[in-house]
Short mmCIF file of C-alpha atoms in Angstrom, two decimals:
data_model
loop_
_atom_site.label_atom_id
_atom_site.label_comp_id
_atom_site.label_asym_id
_atom_site.label_seq_id
_atom_site.Cartn_x
_atom_site.Cartn_y
_atom_site.Cartn_z
CA ALA A 74 -23.62 -47.59 -179.49
CA GLN A 75 -24.29 -51.01 -178.04
CA SER A 76 -27.62 -52.67 -177.38
CA VAL A 77 -29.14 -55.99 -176.39
CA ALA A 78 -32.52 -57.51 -177.11
CA GLN A 79 -34.14 -60.33 -175.20
CA PRO A 80 -37.27 -61.04 -177.23
CA GLU A 81 -39.07 -63.17 -174.64
CA ASP A 82 -40.38 -61.66 -171.42
CA GLN A 83 -40.96 -65.12 -169.97
CA VAL A 84 -39.98 -68.68 -170.76
CA ASN A 85 -41.87 -71.60 -169.24
CA VAL A 86 -40.33 -75.05 -169.22
CA ALA A 87 -40.96 -78.32 -167.44
CA GLU A 88 -38.31 -79.62 -165.10
CA GLY A 89 -35.91 -81.90 -166.91
CA ASN A 90 -36.56 -80.34 -170.30
CA PRO A 91 -34.03 -78.22 -172.20
CA LEU A 92 -34.03 -74.51 -171.48
CA THR A 93 -33.13 -71.78 -173.98
CA VAL A 94 -33.14 -68.05 -173.32
CA LYS A 95 -32.62 -65.89 -176.39
CA CYS A 96 -30.38 -62.85 -176.78
CA THR A 97 -29.32 -60.75 -179.75
CA TYR A 98 -26.90 -57.85 -179.63
CA SER A 99 -25.60 -54.89 -181.57
CA VAL A 100 -22.14 -53.34 -181.23
CA SER A 101 -19.82 -51.43 -183.52
CA GLY A 102 -16.75 -53.54 -182.84
CA ASN A 103 -16.28 -57.04 -181.52
CA PRO A 104 -18.63 -58.02 -178.70
CA TYR A 105 -17.90 -59.17 -175.22
CA LEU A 106 -21.05 -60.98 -174.09
CA PHE A 107 -22.28 -61.92 -170.64
CA TRP A 108 -25.16 -63.68 -168.94
CA TYR A 109 -26.29 -62.85 -165.43
CA VAL A 110 -29.02 -64.33 -163.25
CA GLN A 111 -31.05 -62.51 -160.61
CA TYR A 112 -32.99 -64.26 -157.85
CA PRO A 113 -35.71 -62.37 -155.93
CA ASN A 114 -34.32 -59.58 -153.76
CA ARG A 115 -30.78 -60.44 -154.73
CA GLY A 116 -28.10 -58.83 -156.84
CA LEU A 117 -27.06 -60.04 -160.26
CA GLN A 118 -24.86 -63.12 -160.33
CA PHE A 119 -22.45 -63.77 -163.17
CA LEU A 120 -23.09 -66.99 -165.13
CA LEU A 121 -20.73 -66.94 -168.09
CA LYS A 122 -19.03 -64.78 -170.69
CA TYR A 123 -17.80 -64.89 -174.26
CA ILE A 124 -14.70 -62.92 -175.09
CA THR A 125 -13.01 -64.80 -177.91
CA GLY A 126 -12.26 -68.34 -179.01
CA ASP A 127 -14.67 -71.26 -178.89
CA ASN A 128 -18.20 -70.20 -179.74
CA LEU A 129 -19.65 -72.51 -177.09
CA VAL A 130 -19.04 -71.18 -173.60
CA LYS A 131 -19.70 -73.16 -170.44
CA GLY A 132 -20.56 -71.47 -167.18
CA SER A 133 -21.95 -71.94 -163.70
CA TYR A 134 -24.77 -74.31 -162.68
CA GLY A 135 -24.62 -76.31 -165.92
CA PHE A 136 -25.45 -73.35 -168.18
CA GLU A 137 -23.82 -72.77 -171.53
CA ALA A 138 -24.19 -70.22 -174.30
CA GLU A 139 -23.45 -70.21 -177.99
CA PHE A 140 -22.02 -67.19 -179.74
CA ASN A 141 -23.20 -66.81 -183.34
CA LYS A 142 -21.54 -63.90 -185.07
CA SER A 143 -23.57 -64.06 -188.28
CA GLN A 144 -26.84 -63.97 -186.36
CA THR A 145 -25.47 -61.61 -183.68
CA SER A 146 -26.87 -63.90 -181.05
CA PHE A 147 -25.75 -65.32 -177.73
CA HIS A 148 -28.47 -67.69 -176.54
CA LEU A 149 -28.28 -69.22 -173.08
CA LYS A 150 -28.95 -72.94 -172.78
CA LYS A 151 -29.25 -75.67 -170.22
CA PRO A 152 -29.82 -79.29 -171.25
CA SER A 153 -32.01 -80.19 -168.29
CA ALA A 154 -33.74 -77.44 -166.32
CA LEU A 155 -34.26 -77.52 -162.56
CA VAL A 156 -37.01 -75.84 -160.55
CA SER A 157 -34.24 -73.88 -158.82
CA ASP A 158 -33.32 -72.31 -162.18
CA SER A 159 -36.49 -70.20 -161.96
CA ALA A 160 -35.18 -66.63 -161.93
CA LEU A 161 -34.65 -63.52 -164.04
CA TYR A 162 -31.92 -63.79 -166.66
CA PHE A 163 -30.10 -60.87 -168.23
CA CYS A 164 -27.89 -60.78 -171.29
CA ALA A 165 -25.31 -58.00 -171.50
CA VAL A 166 -22.86 -56.72 -174.08
CA ARG A 167 -19.79 -54.56 -174.17
CA ASP A 168 -17.96 -53.29 -177.23
CA SER A 169 -14.39 -54.62 -177.06
CA ARG A 170 -13.09 -51.23 -178.22
CA ALA A 171 -14.93 -49.26 -175.55
CA ALA A 172 -13.07 -47.91 -172.55
CA GLY A 173 -14.06 -49.27 -169.20
CA ASN A 174 -16.07 -52.40 -168.56
CA LYS A 175 -19.45 -50.70 -168.94
CA LEU A 176 -22.10 -53.27 -169.80
CA THR A 177 -25.39 -52.69 -171.58
CA PHE A 178 -28.12 -55.04 -170.40
CA GLY A 179 -31.19 -56.45 -172.07
CA GLY A 180 -34.60 -56.15 -170.50
CA GLY A 181 -34.43 -59.59 -168.94
CA THR A 182 -36.27 -62.87 -169.39
CA ARG A 183 -38.13 -64.51 -166.56
CA VAL A 184 -37.67 -68.27 -166.50
CA LEU A 185 -40.26 -70.42 -164.78
CA VAL A 186 -39.42 -74.10 -164.41
CA LYS A 187 -42.41 -76.17 -163.38
CA PRO A 188 -42.07 -79.45 -161.53
CA ASP B 275 -17.71 -61.72 -146.92
CA THR B 276 -15.54 -60.21 -149.62
CA GLY B 277 -18.31 -59.33 -152.06
CA VAL B 278 -19.74 -55.94 -152.98
CA SER B 279 -21.63 -54.45 -150.07
CA GLN B 280 -24.41 -51.85 -150.32
CA ASN B 281 -26.35 -50.02 -147.66
CA PRO B 282 -28.96 -49.29 -146.76
CA ARG B 283 -30.73 -52.18 -148.44
CA HIS B 284 -34.03 -50.37 -148.32
CA LYS B 285 -34.89 -46.70 -148.02
CA ILE B 286 -38.35 -45.17 -147.89
CA THR B 287 -38.46 -41.40 -148.12
CA LYS B 288 -40.86 -38.60 -148.84
CA ARG B 289 -40.69 -36.65 -152.06
CA GLY B 290 -38.29 -33.76 -151.81
CA GLN B 291 -35.96 -35.36 -149.29
CA ASN B 292 -32.32 -36.20 -149.95
CA VAL B 293 -31.01 -39.77 -149.78
CA THR B 294 -27.53 -41.25 -149.87
CA PHE B 295 -26.47 -44.79 -150.70
CA ARG B 296 -23.10 -46.32 -149.98
CA CYS B 297 -21.20 -49.00 -151.87
CA ASP B 298 -18.12 -50.88 -150.70
CA PRO B 299 -16.56 -52.72 -153.66
CA ILE B 300 -14.38 -55.80 -153.65
CA SER B 301 -11.13 -54.51 -152.21
CA GLU B 302 -8.79 -55.25 -155.11
CA HIS B 303 -11.17 -53.84 -157.72
CA ASN B 304 -10.36 -50.32 -158.90
CA ARG B 305 -13.45 -49.85 -161.08
CA LEU B 306 -16.82 -49.12 -159.52
CA TYR B 307 -20.17 -48.76 -161.32
CA TRP B 308 -23.63 -47.54 -160.42
CA TYR B 309 -26.69 -48.88 -162.22
CA ARG B 310 -30.39 -48.28 -161.75
CA GLN B 311 -33.00 -51.00 -162.18
CA THR B 312 -36.73 -50.40 -162.27
CA LEU B 313 -39.30 -53.15 -161.90
CA GLY B 314 -39.32 -55.52 -164.84
CA GLN B 315 -36.41 -53.81 -166.58
CA GLY B 316 -32.74 -54.51 -167.03
CA PRO B 317 -30.12 -52.47 -165.21
CA GLU B 318 -29.34 -49.09 -166.75
CA PHE B 319 -25.86 -47.60 -166.48
CA LEU B 320 -25.54 -44.42 -164.43
CA THR B 321 -21.84 -43.78 -163.87
CA TYR B 322 -18.47 -45.38 -163.24
CA PHE B 323 -15.21 -44.65 -161.48
CA GLN B 324 -11.68 -45.76 -162.00
CA ASN B 325 -10.07 -45.29 -158.61
CA GLU B 326 -11.33 -41.87 -157.48
CA ALA B 327 -11.90 -40.48 -160.99
CA GLN B 328 -15.44 -40.41 -162.33
CA LEU B 329 -14.87 -41.31 -165.97
CA GLU B 330 -18.34 -41.49 -167.43
CA LYS B 331 -21.84 -40.32 -166.55
CA SER B 332 -25.05 -41.33 -168.26
CA ARG B 333 -27.58 -38.77 -169.41
CA LEU B 334 -29.89 -40.54 -166.93
CA LEU B 335 -27.85 -38.92 -164.16
CA SER B 336 -29.64 -35.61 -163.74
CA ASP B 337 -28.14 -32.75 -161.78
CA ARG B 338 -30.02 -33.99 -158.70
CA PHE B 339 -27.75 -37.05 -158.67
CA SER B 340 -24.15 -36.97 -157.55
CA ALA B 341 -21.69 -39.79 -157.03
CA GLU B 342 -18.33 -39.72 -155.34
CA ARG B 343 -15.49 -42.07 -154.62
CA PRO B 344 -13.19 -39.83 -152.62
CA LYS B 345 -10.37 -42.23 -151.76
CA GLY B 346 -10.83 -44.72 -154.52
CA SER B 347 -12.43 -47.23 -152.19
CA PHE B 348 -16.11 -46.89 -151.19
CA SER B 349 -18.53 -44.77 -153.18
CA THR B 350 -21.66 -42.78 -152.36
CA LEU B 351 -24.61 -41.96 -154.57
CA GLU B 352 -26.70 -39.01 -153.41
CA ILE B 353 -30.09 -38.06 -154.78
CA GLN B 354 -31.30 -34.58 -153.87
CA ARG B 355 -34.93 -33.47 -153.86
CA THR B 356 -36.17 -36.97 -154.59
CA GLU B 357 -39.08 -37.51 -156.96
CA GLN B 358 -41.41 -40.47 -157.24
CA GLY B 359 -39.74 -41.40 -160.52
CA ASP B 360 -36.52 -42.01 -158.62
CA SER B 361 -38.06 -45.10 -157.02
CA ALA B 362 -35.88 -47.98 -158.19
CA MET B 363 -33.20 -50.44 -157.17
CA TYR B 364 -29.75 -48.85 -157.22
CA LEU B 365 -27.08 -51.41 -157.99
CA CYS B 366 -23.38 -51.07 -157.41
CA ALA B 367 -20.79 -53.24 -159.14
CA SER B 368 -17.03 -53.45 -159.22
CA SER B 369 -14.42 -54.94 -161.50
CA ARG B 370 -10.72 -55.08 -162.09
CA ARG B 371 -9.30 -52.65 -164.59
CA GLU B 372 -7.33 -55.24 -166.48
CA GLY B 373 -8.70 -57.66 -169.01
CA THR B 374 -12.22 -58.44 -169.87
CA GLY B 375 -13.50 -58.90 -166.39
CA GLU B 376 -17.10 -59.29 -165.56
CA LEU B 377 -18.83 -56.98 -163.12
CA PHE B 378 -19.54 -58.19 -159.60
CA PHE B 379 -22.77 -56.77 -158.25
CA GLY B 380 -23.97 -55.99 -154.79
CA GLU B 381 -27.48 -56.83 -153.66
CA GLY B 382 -28.71 -53.33 -154.32
CA SER B 383 -30.37 -50.50 -152.43
CA ARG B 384 -34.08 -50.22 -153.01
CA LEU B 385 -35.47 -46.68 -152.92
CA THR B 386 -39.16 -45.94 -152.49
CA VAL B 387 -40.21 -42.31 -152.79
CA LEU B 388 -43.68 -41.58 -151.41
#
C-alpha cells in the first residue's frame, strides 16, 4: 500500500519570504514522488518529480523539493514566494514496483501568499 | 490545444438520473486514468486503462459506475442512478506507458447531484 500525508491544511506566507509545504509518504518499495499545483477551477498541473539521483529536484516556477529517505519526506520549497503562488498543492507517491503509473495523492495544502 | 480534454465541464442532475463524462487524452498517451476529487480533498483513484484494457478498478467504483475506452483513445465514465454523494469533480489524466512519466490532468468535470 502507498500513502501520503500533508500535515498542514494551510500555509500562510508573506510575499518574498521562503515557502515550504510539507509531505511525508509511505510505500513498500522505492518511491516515485510528485508535486502538483491546482488553481481555482483548473486541473492539476505538474510541478516536479523525484525518481532517482540527486535528492534536490528543481521544477517549474522556481519550485524545488528535497527527497529525504530516512525521514520519508519530500517537502516542496520556494526561496521567495509570489502572490501568484497562492493555490492548492498536492504531493503524490507511486511505488516504483507497482504496475501502471497510478498515483496516490495527499489531502492537499492551501498556500496563501500575502502581499 | 494538445492537452487532456474533458466534457462537459459542469453537470447538474437530479438524483436517480444517469450521467456520462467524456475524456480525450493526449494523443500519444496510451494510459488513461479517472480520479474523483471532493471539496477540500486530494484526488482519489477510480480506474485506469492501458489502451482499451481496463487494468485496475478501485473499490470506490461501485457497480453504478462504469468506464470504457473502446478504441484505446477517448474514454467515458458513466454513473447510473446518481446519488447526492456522487457530487464531486471527476478528473481524467493520461500518461505514456514507458518510464516514470507524470500524469497530465484535464480540467475536470464537476458533477452536482440535487
